[in-house]
Each structure stands twice: as structure tokens, then as C-alpha cells.
Amino acid sequence: MPAPAKPRLAVWKFASCDGCQLTMLNLEDELVALADRLEIANFREASSAVVAGPYDLSLVEGSITTPEDAERIREVRAQSRVLVTIGACATAGGIQALRNFAHLDDFRRAVYAHPEFIETLATSTPIADHVIVDGELRGCPISPRQLRELFSAFLGHRSPDLPTESVCAECKRRGNVCVVVARGIPCLGPVTQTGCGALCPSYHRGCYGCFGPQGSPNLPSMLDHLTALGMTPPEVTRVFRTFNAAAPAFRAAADRASGLSGAP
Amino acid sequence: MDAGSEGSQVLRREEFPRLFSALEDAGYQVVGPTVRDGAIVYDRLHGVDDLPRGWTDRQGPGRYRLERRGDDALFGYNVGPFTWKKFLFPPRERLFTVQREGGSFTVVPEPVEAPLTAFLGVRACELAGLAVTDRVFQGGPVVDPGYAARRSRVLLVAVQCGQAGGNCFCASMRTGPSVSGGADLVLTEILGPGPHRFLVRAGSPRGAEVLSPLNLPPAPEEDERTVGELLDRTTRSMGREMDPTGLRDLLRETLQHPRWEEVARRCLSCTNCTLVCPTCFCSTHEEVPDLSEEKVERWRRWDSCFNLGFTELHGAPVRASGRSRYRQWLTHKLGTWHDQFGTSGCIGCGRCITWCPVGIDLTEEVAALRVPVAPAGPPGRTA
């Protein structure tokens, strides 16, 4: 009897910087073990040799910003048994979702010598706004540990262990002294999902919210807190308008801080 | 035990290194307070110079600042962001490894590293906290082997507080500031009048053994009086108070109090209060397989009742609202803890107040819960 075929993996890129795909390449030695268990069938960041679909697992990086991509993601979905979005762009629209809160034409004219050649959507939207998504890895970029956990869960036919707790929990486990309480540094840790290993607070910086909103974020209280630390409404708006600007909870927080809406 | 070690003895400040050496000579590695990253943390100490000499901590709700004292006190602060719990119940701990072997598997237990360790600078409230975790981890029919092994190798060197912090309320919880038991050695720092010195007494045969080679002189009666006055002053200067009477009943009877909704509006569900608490003991497990699936490790990590995943059953959390989670934490800590472990889970250290980013103060919450609510609306329509 022939050995059962290895599950086929595809990695797709939409509007993104490739950093999350690089996280996969950075698994280095473990990639060899992974290649023993999975057929890396379509991963252009790593190889131009492409095996046609369908695929058992598709990892999707990037957001939807063009009409072509809005169509292409449907094709990807149709060829994929399990589709997992990776990174802030794919899960929340990414930094490019800042266009959602401004006028696209202003950007187009400011950036391009020939704006007439640029055809793009007015918004940057997460993959889940377009197709059904089976799972997501947050982060800008994603965490290698969580990526590894995703592969291992997929291969073991189990749910991945991806906690939705706050960054604070990881800070406390690491033994970091809280930068907010001990130094008065604004930090998005209390409303941000864990996964990075509390990287920035470990270097005495406040959390920038790369992993998006935690499982049960209390943004109204967070806004009061940031204001009490001395941040102005434009500053508060700005800290929520970064990599996860279009994540609903962060978007509502920024809107509320900038006076756009009554309550998140 | 000789007569001298039964009462207090005097250790002059300049002789403090001798106590440190005595601990090391007796085989103990010393962990205790040291300044790091703007706070006084508990870490491995390599000598007296690692102690936070001349530093104090100023604490308020959601606020902690290190400040210089006007003297050279070695223990002139209260409590920091971390607790002794982390040495006994590590934040992340591998419990065992399962190795595939052909069609079968073997379980490789994790060796427990339990070096002889002296905890130097344990506060009275923290001794009460250790008594609580002792009960939780090794006081019942199921004993946590890692905790028990490490705990059995620990020598507790307590230091009674010469001042209270802004969020301290051990006097309310009857856990301090004086040490009544549970320590192997008990120190009190006297900054004056007279020379900078410590009163030391042994609280156990092990403590007496460490102390005996030092041949310290017995303490004069006036020093004992000075210590008494110092502790009285500390008791009177508690930054917070919480009436502990009837707390168990109060929390049972106020489950529908509107205050829970009010505090939930401020609570960030960030888990800080639980992870800085000396008695919170919740954990979760994770299986970490390697990609070849030849071996899998089981790890335990600190968890918190403020996490949604903590009560997730069949894909949804039982305690979905911030209100239900805060209420669960406080009713357990101050109420049902009595039913479960025969004591309060709160030792009055105030860490949950200090390290809550938005400064939620449980003493204030309890006071608010004591205010009766006028009954409103028909039965079944509670807030």
C-alpha cells in the first residue's frame, strides 16, 4: 500500500509586507521537520516551483485592497480545505487600513506620480470580510511559536492553543515590572491580545497593540485611563490607529477618542 | 537551643553580611529584595549590596514609584510587584515529557530542582500568603510535588515592617505587621535612636541553627520596646483598611448588588490583580509537541479567572461579562475561600490595588457592597 499523501500546504500573499511569511522561513531547522509532514506545495516566498491545488491548509497573509484581490481570495478559498489568516493585515486590514479613515484620492495623489494608473479599493479589509476563515494568527508580525503551534495542531487534528488573554498576563509571567504602574508609560497591554511574549514591555516600552484586541477588551475604561496618564485625544486616536486600526474594538476606541462616535 | 536564641538578639547593621554568610554557609542560596526596572523585586541576591539600601516604594491605586529615603534602611519599603509564590509555583513549568517509542510511549517525569533557598525579607502578610498557598498546594489529599519539594527546602527569614505602604491593610486582615509565626528567623530593622541595627529571633530550630554561629548578644529590653512601638506605629499608619467581619456572608448576599456593574465598567479584565496576588493559584496546561510528533511536553502556566478561556466550555465562556468575572474573583478571594480553605484568600498586602492599571481598590469595593441597596422593582428583576 502506498504511503498516505502528505497534506498540502499553500501560503498566499495579498496586500502585506511579507513579514509573516518570513516568520515561517525563520522556523529554519523546524521547516525540515515540517516538510517531512506537509508538502509545501505553493509558497512563492520560498520557491517558484508551484504544485497545483487543491490544498489542505492555506495560510493567507495580507489584506484585500484591490478588486483583483477581492476575486483572487475567493479562488484561494475554493481551493483550500482549511484557510487560516496570518498577521494583522489579513486579520484586521493592517496598517494600510488607515485609508479607511481618510480620502483615498488624497493618498493616491500624494504618493504616485501618475495616480491615474492606480486602481485600488477605497478600503483595506480583512480576509474574513470576504470569505469564511477557519482560524487566525494575530500579530505584526505573527509569532513563530504560534505558527508552530498552528502546524502542530493541524497535523494532530486538534484545536491550536491560542490564548486570547491580555499582554499583561505574559508580562507578569515573564517577571516584567509594569511600565504603566511603575513609570507612568502608556501601554496598550491591558486591551491587547497576548502572543508576542510581551516583547515591548520587556524593553521598557509600552505595548503598541500589534496583536489586536484581547478576548474581552474594555476600551471605554482604557480610554479614560490613557487620558488620566496625560494623553490628548489625538494621541489616543493615534495609538489605536496602527497595525490593527480596522479591528472593530480598536476602531471604535479611536473613533470615540477622536469624537467621531458616542461609544465604542 | 541555648537560652540566647530563645529571645531576641542584636545584629548591628555593619554585621549584616555575617547573617548573609551564615545563610550561605548553611547551604542556602539567598533570594530577596533588590532594585530592578524601577521597582523592588525578589530575585537571587549575591550579597548585602544587592539589597535596596536607602530605597522605599510609594504606592497608590494603580501607581508605584521608587523613592530615595533619607537613610540607609535595608528594608525600608513594603511590597513590590512580585511575590515569593513565583519561586514555589513558577509562572511556566514543564511537568513531564511523553516520548513515542515504536507503537508505544514512555512518560519521562520532570526532575524537580529544589535547591536550599532562604527567602530573605518576607513580610508578615506574605507569611500569611505562604500559609494559604501551602494549604492549597500541599494541605489537601492531592499534593503538588513541585511545590512541596521546593517548599520543604525553603528557610523563611521574615522582616517586620517598620512602616506601612499606601495600599497596605494587613492590620485589617490580622496578618501583620508583626510576625506571629511561620518564620524561621524574624528580623526587625531599627534605624535609631542608637546605631542602625536589627533585632533577630529564631522562630524554628532551623532558624536557631543558622543564628547560633553568629554568637549575637541578647537584645536589651528597651530594644524590644522600640520594636513594639515601631510595629504600633506601622499598624496605625496603614494606607487602607477593610472591615473583615462577616465578609463571607456579605459577599454571598450581595451577588446582585449594582456595584458589580459599576466596577466592571472600570475593570480591564487584564489579569494583573490575580497574577500579583500572593494567593491566586490558578493555572492551565498546554501540550507542546515537536513537529515530528515524536515527543510532547506538558507545561503548566499561570492562568487567571479574568480570562475568557478560563471558563470556556463547549466553545463559549461561562463568565462572559466583566461583571461576572470580577464578582467571581472577589467573592472567591474574600468569601468562598473560607468554605474551600478555612481562611480568607486576602492577606491585606494591597498588590491588587497598586498593580491594577486603573487602580481598582478592593477595600473600596467591599465598602460599597456594604451599603444596602433599596429594593427596586418586582422580584426577579434585580440589577
XYZ file of C-alpha atoms in Angstrom:
647
model
C 0.000 0.000 0.000
C 1.460 3.402 -0.875
C 2.168 5.794 1.988
C -0.700 8.243 2.509
C -0.089 11.527 0.740
C 1.197 14.344 2.906
C -1.236 17.216 3.437
C -0.579 20.053 1.016
C 0.307 23.494 2.283
C -0.106 26.751 0.355
C 0.970 30.200 1.514
C -0.708 33.198 -0.139
C 0.157 36.850 -0.198
C -2.264 39.765 -0.504
C -1.564 43.398 0.490
C 1.211 42.940 3.031
C 4.919 43.339 3.696
C 5.838 39.606 3.631
C 6.996 39.721 7.247
C 4.602 36.996 8.347
C 5.763 34.693 5.560
C 9.316 35.382 6.671
C 8.325 34.233 10.146
C 7.646 30.857 8.575
C 11.037 30.802 6.870
C 12.564 31.783 10.194
C 11.404 28.467 11.653
C 14.612 27.259 9.942
C 15.508 23.801 11.295
C 11.928 23.077 12.120
C 10.985 23.668 8.496
C 12.783 20.433 7.679
C 10.669 18.518 10.178
C 7.636 20.310 8.820
C 8.474 19.353 5.242
C 8.510 15.716 6.381
C 4.897 16.016 7.439
C 3.499 18.558 4.982
C 4.003 19.022 1.260
C 4.937 22.669 0.847
C 3.075 22.878 -2.446
C 2.711 26.587 -3.059
C 4.930 29.065 -1.233
C 6.347 31.587 -3.672
C 8.285 33.444 -0.998
C 10.355 30.245 -0.663
C 10.179 28.543 -4.061
C 8.969 29.272 -7.581
C 8.049 25.601 -8.006
C 4.308 25.532 -7.538
C 2.155 22.421 -7.244
C -1.423 22.990 -8.333
C -4.244 22.850 -5.807
C -6.417 21.926 -4.087
C -4.637 22.431 -0.774
C -5.294 21.009 2.659
C -4.060 24.086 4.502
C -3.801 27.617 3.162
C -2.114 30.366 5.100
C -3.172 33.785 3.901
C -1.100 36.887 4.507
C -2.289 40.394 3.653
C -5.492 42.334 3.299
C -7.860 42.964 0.408
C -7.170 46.306 -1.241
C -7.858 45.774 -4.961
C -10.765 44.415 -7.000
C -8.494 41.652 -8.346
C -7.583 40.523 -4.853
C -11.231 40.504 -3.812
C -11.746 37.993 -6.604
C -8.498 36.071 -6.028
C -9.270 35.365 -2.363
C -12.426 33.553 -3.455
C -10.356 31.319 -5.691
C -7.955 30.647 -2.837
C -10.847 29.770 -0.581
C -12.305 27.431 -3.205
C -9.015 25.528 -3.406
C -8.457 25.280 0.367
C -9.797 22.772 2.828
C -8.633 24.822 5.856
C -7.868 28.519 5.499
C -6.005 30.390 8.231
C -5.230 34.097 8.063
C -1.836 35.173 9.364
C -0.938 38.598 10.674
C -2.567 41.940 11.325
C -3.129 42.690 7.617
C -5.072 39.501 6.976
C -6.917 39.510 10.301
C -7.691 43.224 10.640
C -6.733 45.059 7.440
C -3.254 46.067 8.562
C -1.623 49.485 8.652
C -2.972 50.101 5.128
C -6.470 50.197 6.637
C -5.639 53.767 7.673
C -7.024 54.608 4.240
C -10.433 53.565 5.605
C -10.461 56.731 7.706
C -9.278 59.160 5.032
C -9.814 60.060 1.407
C -8.200 57.612 -0.949
C -7.665 60.188 -3.675
C -5.592 62.360 -1.347
C -3.217 59.433 -0.762
C -3.188 58.478 -4.414
C -2.185 61.973 -5.471
C 0.354 62.415 -2.683
C 2.149 59.127 -3.304
C 2.072 58.393 -7.045
C 3.458 60.427 -9.934
C 0.686 59.076 -12.149
C -2.292 58.480 -9.896
C -4.407 57.654 -12.932
C -2.591 54.305 -13.242
C -3.597 53.211 -9.752
C -6.726 51.164 -9.453
C -7.497 50.253 -5.903
C -10.367 49.874 -3.453
C -11.273 52.666 -1.066
C -10.733 50.345 1.896
C -8.322 47.717 3.152
C -10.319 44.889 4.654
C -9.518 41.667 6.476
C -9.836 38.360 4.649
C -12.757 37.353 6.859
C -14.814 40.181 5.311
C -14.620 38.299 2.014
C -14.519 34.559 2.666
C -15.043 32.141 5.526
C -11.887 31.871 7.620
C -11.190 28.792 9.743
C -8.628 30.301 12.052
C -6.363 33.269 12.583
C -2.918 34.089 13.861
C -2.675 37.647 15.073
C 0.326 39.904 15.165
C 2.570 42.230 13.224
C 4.341 40.026 12.515
C 2.905 36.715 13.729
C 4.659 34.804 16.472
C 6.854 31.868 15.370
C 5.690 29.987 18.452
C 2.049 30.375 17.499
C 2.782 29.425 13.877
C 4.481 26.275 15.076
C 1.520 25.564 17.338
C -0.827 26.025 14.370
C 1.084 23.482 12.266
C 1.306 21.029 15.098
C -2.423 21.368 15.854
C -3.310 20.988 12.175
C -1.188 17.856 11.855
C -2.508 16.470 15.126
C -6.154 17.154 14.217
C -6.715 19.326 17.287
C -7.513 22.954 18.067
C -4.460 25.200 18.423
C -3.758 26.716 21.839
C -4.001 30.430 21.054
C -4.915 32.298 24.235
C -6.957 35.491 23.891
C -5.740 36.892 27.220
C -4.066 40.295 27.588
C -0.382 41.069 27.132
C -0.318 41.815 30.886
C -0.615 38.117 31.670
C 2.556 37.408 29.713
C 4.332 40.391 31.311
C 3.574 39.018 34.748
C 4.752 35.524 33.826
C 7.958 36.945 32.412
C 8.576 38.942 35.568
C 8.389 42.331 33.881
C 7.786 45.313 36.128
C 4.656 47.039 34.801
C 5.701 50.116 32.807
C 2.332 51.757 33.378
C 2.181 51.446 37.136
C 5.880 51.897 37.922
C 6.731 54.525 35.287
C 3.514 56.022 34.005
C 4.279 54.926 30.417
C 1.102 54.486 28.324
C 0.793 50.837 27.276
C -1.897 49.045 25.284
C -1.096 45.760 27.039
C -4.329 45.575 29.062
C -6.505 45.630 25.914
C -4.161 43.788 23.567
C -4.062 40.069 22.919
C -1.045 38.079 24.001
C 1.173 36.195 21.557
C 4.278 38.360 21.226
C 5.638 37.283 24.613
C 5.233 40.850 25.932
C 8.121 41.959 23.758
C 7.935 45.762 24.064
C 7.266 45.954 27.820
C 10.258 43.636 28.282
C 12.298 46.504 26.852
C 10.558 49.123 28.992
C 8.280 50.302 26.210
C 4.533 50.411 26.249
C 2.700 47.823 24.127
C 1.793 49.041 20.621
C -1.125 46.658 20.182
C 0.367 44.558 17.347
C -1.789 41.543 18.218
C -5.048 43.476 18.207
C -7.809 43.462 20.821
C -7.737 40.786 23.514
C -10.720 38.483 24.045
C -12.668 40.853 26.284
C -11.172 44.323 25.919
C -12.666 47.186 27.926
C -11.914 50.115 25.645
C -14.045 52.779 27.361
C -12.128 52.236 30.604
C -8.843 52.122 28.692
C -9.591 55.490 27.082
C -10.256 57.054 30.490
C -7.029 55.516 31.744
C -4.900 56.814 28.838
C -6.417 60.246 29.311
C -5.590 60.108 33.020
C -1.989 59.325 32.060
C -1.940 62.635 30.222
C -2.592 61.633 26.615
C -4.576 64.028 24.458
C -7.478 62.812 22.280
C -5.356 62.983 19.087
C -2.649 60.933 20.802
C -5.164 58.352 21.978
C -6.664 58.173 18.485
C -3.221 57.630 17.071
C -2.194 54.729 19.321
C -5.257 52.785 18.228
C -4.706 53.589 14.559
C -1.724 51.432 13.773
C -1.473 47.816 12.606
C -4.928 46.865 13.828
C -6.680 50.149 13.084
C -9.654 48.402 11.497
C -10.115 45.767 14.218
C -13.621 46.669 15.425
C -12.716 47.300 19.091
C -9.667 49.439 18.265
C -11.509 51.261 15.531
C -14.337 52.127 17.913
C -11.816 53.305 20.508
C -10.070 55.593 18.032
C -13.408 56.898 16.779
C -14.547 57.636 20.292
C -11.267 59.350 21.203
C -11.431 61.499 18.099
C -15.011 62.425 18.870
C -16.446 60.596 15.868
C -18.897 58.460 17.768
C -20.550 58.284 21.136
C -19.497 54.896 22.411
C -17.290 52.034 21.244
C 18.883 25.540 71.697
C 20.712 27.856 74.064
C 18.979 30.468 76.150
C 20.205 33.291 73.918
C 18.386 32.126 70.821
C 15.032 31.979 72.570
C 14.800 35.718 72.997
C 15.857 38.403 70.581
C 19.431 39.189 69.774
C 21.044 42.269 68.330
C 22.684 42.296 64.914
C 24.370 45.583 64.085
C 23.977 46.856 60.544
C 27.694 46.522 59.793
C 27.433 42.888 60.865
C 24.542 42.134 58.499
C 26.910 40.487 55.993
C 27.617 37.891 58.711
C 23.966 36.822 58.657
C 24.132 36.642 54.877
C 27.255 34.472 55.097
C 25.675 32.309 57.786
C 22.812 31.569 55.392
C 25.217 30.713 52.601
C 27.419 28.658 54.936
C 24.349 26.680 55.904
C 23.927 25.874 52.194
C 21.150 28.287 51.294
C 21.025 30.361 48.138
C 19.517 33.675 49.117
C 16.627 35.320 47.287
C 15.238 38.620 48.417
C 14.503 42.234 47.577
C 16.577 44.115 45.045
C 16.040 47.138 42.801
C 15.312 46.398 39.156
C 13.444 48.342 36.463
C 12.030 50.929 38.814
C 10.735 48.557 41.453
C 11.833 46.378 44.335
C 11.601 42.811 43.063
C 12.501 39.450 44.569
C 15.490 37.884 42.911
C 18.676 35.986 43.617
C 20.928 38.011 45.923
C 24.681 37.661 45.931
C 25.414 39.873 48.899
C 24.124 42.592 51.158
C 24.930 45.186 48.498
C 22.111 43.766 46.371
C 19.532 44.850 48.962
C 17.529 48.053 48.245
C 19.538 50.180 50.658
C 18.033 53.636 51.069
C 15.054 52.979 48.783
C 11.371 52.994 49.513
C 8.230 52.425 47.488
C 5.372 54.905 47.351
C 2.134 53.221 46.382
C -1.366 54.266 45.489
C -4.156 52.790 43.380
C -2.590 51.965 40.003
C 0.626 53.662 40.985
C 4.046 52.611 42.274
C 7.171 54.744 42.466
C 10.584 54.069 43.909
C 11.881 56.903 46.024
C 15.055 57.630 47.919
C 14.771 57.536 51.688
C 16.712 59.927 53.846
C 18.508 56.993 55.490
C 20.259 53.720 54.733
C 17.441 51.332 55.629
C 17.857 47.925 54.010
C 14.174 47.004 54.309
C 12.576 50.442 54.218
C 9.867 49.559 51.688
C 6.735 47.411 51.751
C 5.847 45.001 48.963
C 6.683 45.002 45.263
C 5.096 43.615 42.105
C 6.195 40.052 42.684
C 5.597 37.504 45.368
C 7.500 34.531 46.786
C 4.911 32.392 45.040
C 6.924 32.555 41.818
C 9.755 30.548 43.374
C 7.411 27.791 44.577
C 4.808 27.836 41.813
C 6.714 29.039 38.721
C 4.850 31.054 36.067
C 5.660 28.364 33.485
C 6.758 24.899 34.416
C 7.309 21.730 32.391
C 5.583 18.888 34.208
C 6.597 15.894 32.092
C 7.511 14.752 28.588
C 5.923 11.928 26.652
C 8.234 10.181 24.208
C 6.977 7.966 21.395
C 8.685 4.568 21.247
C 7.593 2.404 18.365
C 3.931 1.612 18.869
C 4.041 2.704 22.493
C 5.234 5.640 24.557
C 7.038 6.451 27.770
C 6.374 9.251 30.212
C 9.530 10.989 31.347
C 8.900 12.825 34.602
C 10.424 16.264 35.015
C 13.098 16.345 37.685
C 12.238 18.982 40.292
C 15.036 21.353 41.066
C 14.738 22.324 44.694
C 17.905 23.967 45.954
C 18.068 25.019 49.604
C 16.784 28.576 49.435
C 16.469 31.332 52.003
C 13.683 33.844 51.385
C 15.146 36.990 52.918
C 12.754 39.813 53.738
C 9.417 38.026 53.948
C 6.734 40.345 55.311
C 4.174 39.255 57.888
C 1.384 39.436 55.307
C 3.464 37.313 52.953
C 3.914 34.639 55.611
C 0.126 34.512 55.758
C 0.134 34.241 51.962
C 2.556 31.319 52.072
C 0.355 29.635 54.674
C -2.510 29.962 52.182
C -0.591 28.529 49.231
C 0.771 25.764 51.489
C -2.826 24.784 52.187
C -3.769 24.984 48.509
C -0.811 23.066 47.081
C 0.053 20.623 49.831
C -2.589 20.813 52.541
C -5.154 18.519 50.964
C -5.275 14.950 49.760
C -3.570 15.923 46.490
C -0.084 17.350 46.912
C 1.635 19.294 44.152
C 5.010 17.556 44.002
C 6.970 20.521 42.623
C 5.596 22.988 45.137
C 6.053 20.568 48.029
C 9.640 19.723 47.075
C 10.642 23.351 46.706
C 8.752 24.473 49.794
C 10.434 21.876 52.005
C 13.823 23.370 51.131
C 12.942 26.968 51.958
C 14.081 28.895 55.010
C 11.872 31.884 55.770
C 13.664 34.969 57.036
C 10.939 37.449 57.909
C 11.401 41.183 58.330
C 8.705 43.009 60.264
C 7.554 46.229 58.606
C 8.812 49.458 60.099
C 6.273 51.408 58.062
C 3.071 50.749 56.161
C 2.524 51.479 52.495
C -0.237 53.443 50.847
C -2.187 50.305 49.923
C -1.363 48.191 52.981
C -4.161 46.805 55.164
C -2.612 43.798 56.902
C -3.784 45.199 60.227
C -7.388 44.846 58.997
C -6.812 41.293 57.812
C -4.972 40.391 61.053
C -1.958 39.158 59.114
C 0.560 41.791 60.239
C 2.573 43.885 60.666
C 4.037 41.753 63.457
C 5.107 38.214 62.705
C 3.353 35.768 64.956
C 4.593 32.512 63.493
C 5.623 30.613 60.418
C 9.086 32.131 60.014
C 12.423 30.510 60.739
C 14.014 33.832 61.600
C 12.341 37.129 62.407
C 14.151 40.433 61.957
C 13.166 43.972 62.795
C 15.201 46.865 61.491
C 15.867 49.660 63.987
C 17.222 52.788 62.334
C 17.567 54.688 65.591
C 17.890 56.052 68.208
C 21.279 54.475 68.635
C 23.144 52.609 65.922
C 21.419 51.155 62.850
C 20.695 47.570 63.962
C 18.398 44.583 63.720
C 16.621 42.605 66.366
C 16.739 38.932 65.408
C 14.921 35.991 66.865
C 14.701 32.386 65.780
C 11.250 31.046 65.053
C 12.281 27.453 64.478
C 15.133 25.057 65.256
C 16.391 25.551 61.692
C 16.460 29.284 62.221
C 18.253 28.877 65.533
C 20.854 26.702 63.821
C 21.640 29.434 61.298
C 21.800 32.045 64.015
C 23.877 30.183 66.570
C 27.353 30.542 64.946
C 26.895 34.315 64.940
C 27.036 34.443 68.757
C 24.978 37.610 68.874
C 24.382 39.444 72.137
C 20.903 39.311 73.664
C 18.726 42.317 72.975
C 18.246 44.812 75.806
C 14.696 45.292 76.991
C 14.499 48.811 75.563
C 15.147 47.438 72.078
C 12.195 45.093 72.470
C 10.141 48.112 73.485
C 11.388 50.063 70.466
C 10.261 47.246 68.194
C 6.850 47.198 69.867
C 6.481 50.936 69.315
C 7.639 50.620 65.729
C 5.019 47.959 64.982
C 2.323 50.016 66.726
C 3.233 52.955 64.541
C 3.097 50.742 61.441
C -0.327 49.456 62.462
C -1.613 52.997 62.881
C -0.304 54.156 59.501
C -1.962 51.564 57.229
C -2.866 53.224 53.943
C -6.080 51.194 53.619
C -8.492 49.378 55.829
C -11.097 46.727 55.233
C -13.515 45.512 57.862
C -13.147 41.715 57.662
C -16.161 40.893 59.811
C -18.905 38.989 58.059
C -17.221 39.271 54.654
C -18.167 35.722 53.724
C -21.852 36.424 54.344
C -21.680 39.880 52.805
C -20.384 38.531 49.525
C -22.913 35.738 49.487
C -25.744 38.194 49.994
C -24.722 40.887 47.531
C -24.472 38.912 44.294
C -26.962 41.219 42.590
C -25.572 44.461 44.023
C -25.317 47.211 41.356
C -21.731 47.841 42.456
C -20.601 44.836 40.401
C -21.808 46.532 37.245
C -20.088 49.728 38.282
C -16.707 48.115 38.939
C -16.984 46.116 35.699
C -17.129 49.412 33.804
C -13.625 50.184 35.106
C -12.158 46.662 35.155
C -9.924 45.999 32.125
C -10.006 42.175 32.503
C -6.240 42.393 32.159
C -5.476 39.764 34.880
C -2.933 41.899 36.726
C -4.683 41.694 40.117
C -4.716 37.904 40.063
C -1.151 37.493 38.857
C 0.321 39.800 41.514
C -1.792 38.245 44.272
C 0.297 36.086 46.618
C -2.541 33.577 46.990
C -4.057 33.289 43.492
C -3.098 29.825 42.337
C -4.924 29.139 39.075
C -3.101 27.567 36.179
C -3.798 25.971 32.844
C -1.953 23.309 30.906
C -0.585 23.241 27.417
C 0.742 20.332 25.390
C 3.769 21.236 23.307
C 4.533 18.577 20.689
C 7.519 18.781 18.403
C 6.639 18.899 14.718
C 7.747 15.311 14.152
C 5.295 14.245 16.872
C 7.933 12.036 18.436
C 7.592 13.780 21.764
C 5.194 16.064 23.548
C 5.807 18.170 26.616
C 3.182 19.127 29.147
C 3.591 22.619 30.539
C 1.687 24.424 33.242
C 1.291 28.194 33.119
C -0.337 30.774 35.391
C -3.912 31.456 34.384
C -6.491 33.923 35.639
C -10.234 33.881 36.262
C -10.345 37.155 34.295
C -9.534 35.305 31.070
C -12.415 34.239 28.848
C -10.713 30.897 28.220
C -10.759 30.186 31.954
C -14.420 29.181 31.858
C -14.730 28.170 28.229
C -16.938 25.119 27.879
C -18.281 23.811 24.586
C -16.829 26.785 22.752
C -18.206 29.603 24.904
C -17.189 31.132 28.223
C -19.435 30.638 31.248
C -18.394 34.019 32.635
C -18.651 36.132 29.517
C -19.126 39.512 31.227
C -16.536 41.541 33.084
C -19.077 41.844 35.883
C -19.296 38.082 36.365
C -15.524 37.705 36.295
C -14.750 40.454 38.796
C -17.505 39.158 41.046
C -16.110 35.628 40.812
C -12.661 36.846 41.806
C -13.755 38.914 44.785
C -16.388 36.508 46.099
C -13.822 33.707 45.937
C -10.970 35.693 47.450
C -12.951 37.087 50.376
C -15.923 34.750 50.648
C -15.964 31.207 49.330
C -12.228 30.874 50.048
C -13.343 30.397 53.665
C -15.518 27.453 52.624
C -12.792 25.961 50.481
C -9.694 26.511 52.603
C -10.881 27.693 56.016
C -9.319 31.166 55.715
C -9.656 34.338 53.711
C -7.731 34.387 50.448
C -6.784 38.019 51.112
C -3.751 38.855 53.224
C -4.023 42.647 53.011
C -0.839 43.322 51.018
C -2.551 45.721 48.593
C -0.761 44.468 45.476
C -4.003 44.116 43.524
C -4.702 47.800 44.205
C -1.243 49.025 43.232
C -0.801 46.944 40.088
C -4.290 47.419 38.664
C -3.636 49.854 35.798
C -6.911 51.639 36.559
C -6.459 51.432 40.326
C -9.470 49.360 41.339
C -9.339 49.136 45.126
C -10.982 46.074 46.650
C -11.280 47.771 50.038
C -13.387 50.440 48.357
C -15.436 47.815 46.508
C -16.165 45.961 49.729
C -17.151 49.201 51.455
C -19.526 49.927 48.563
C -21.029 46.450 48.796
C -21.766 47.098 52.476
C -24.091 49.931 51.505
C -27.505 48.305 51.233
C -29.423 48.864 48.045
C -33.032 49.939 48.259
C -35.149 47.113 46.879
C -36.473 48.145 43.491
C -38.939 46.508 41.141
C -40.700 43.176 41.457
C -38.803 40.006 42.488
C -36.692 38.507 39.743
C -35.929 41.908 38.278
C -32.716 42.506 40.204
C -29.938 44.657 38.842
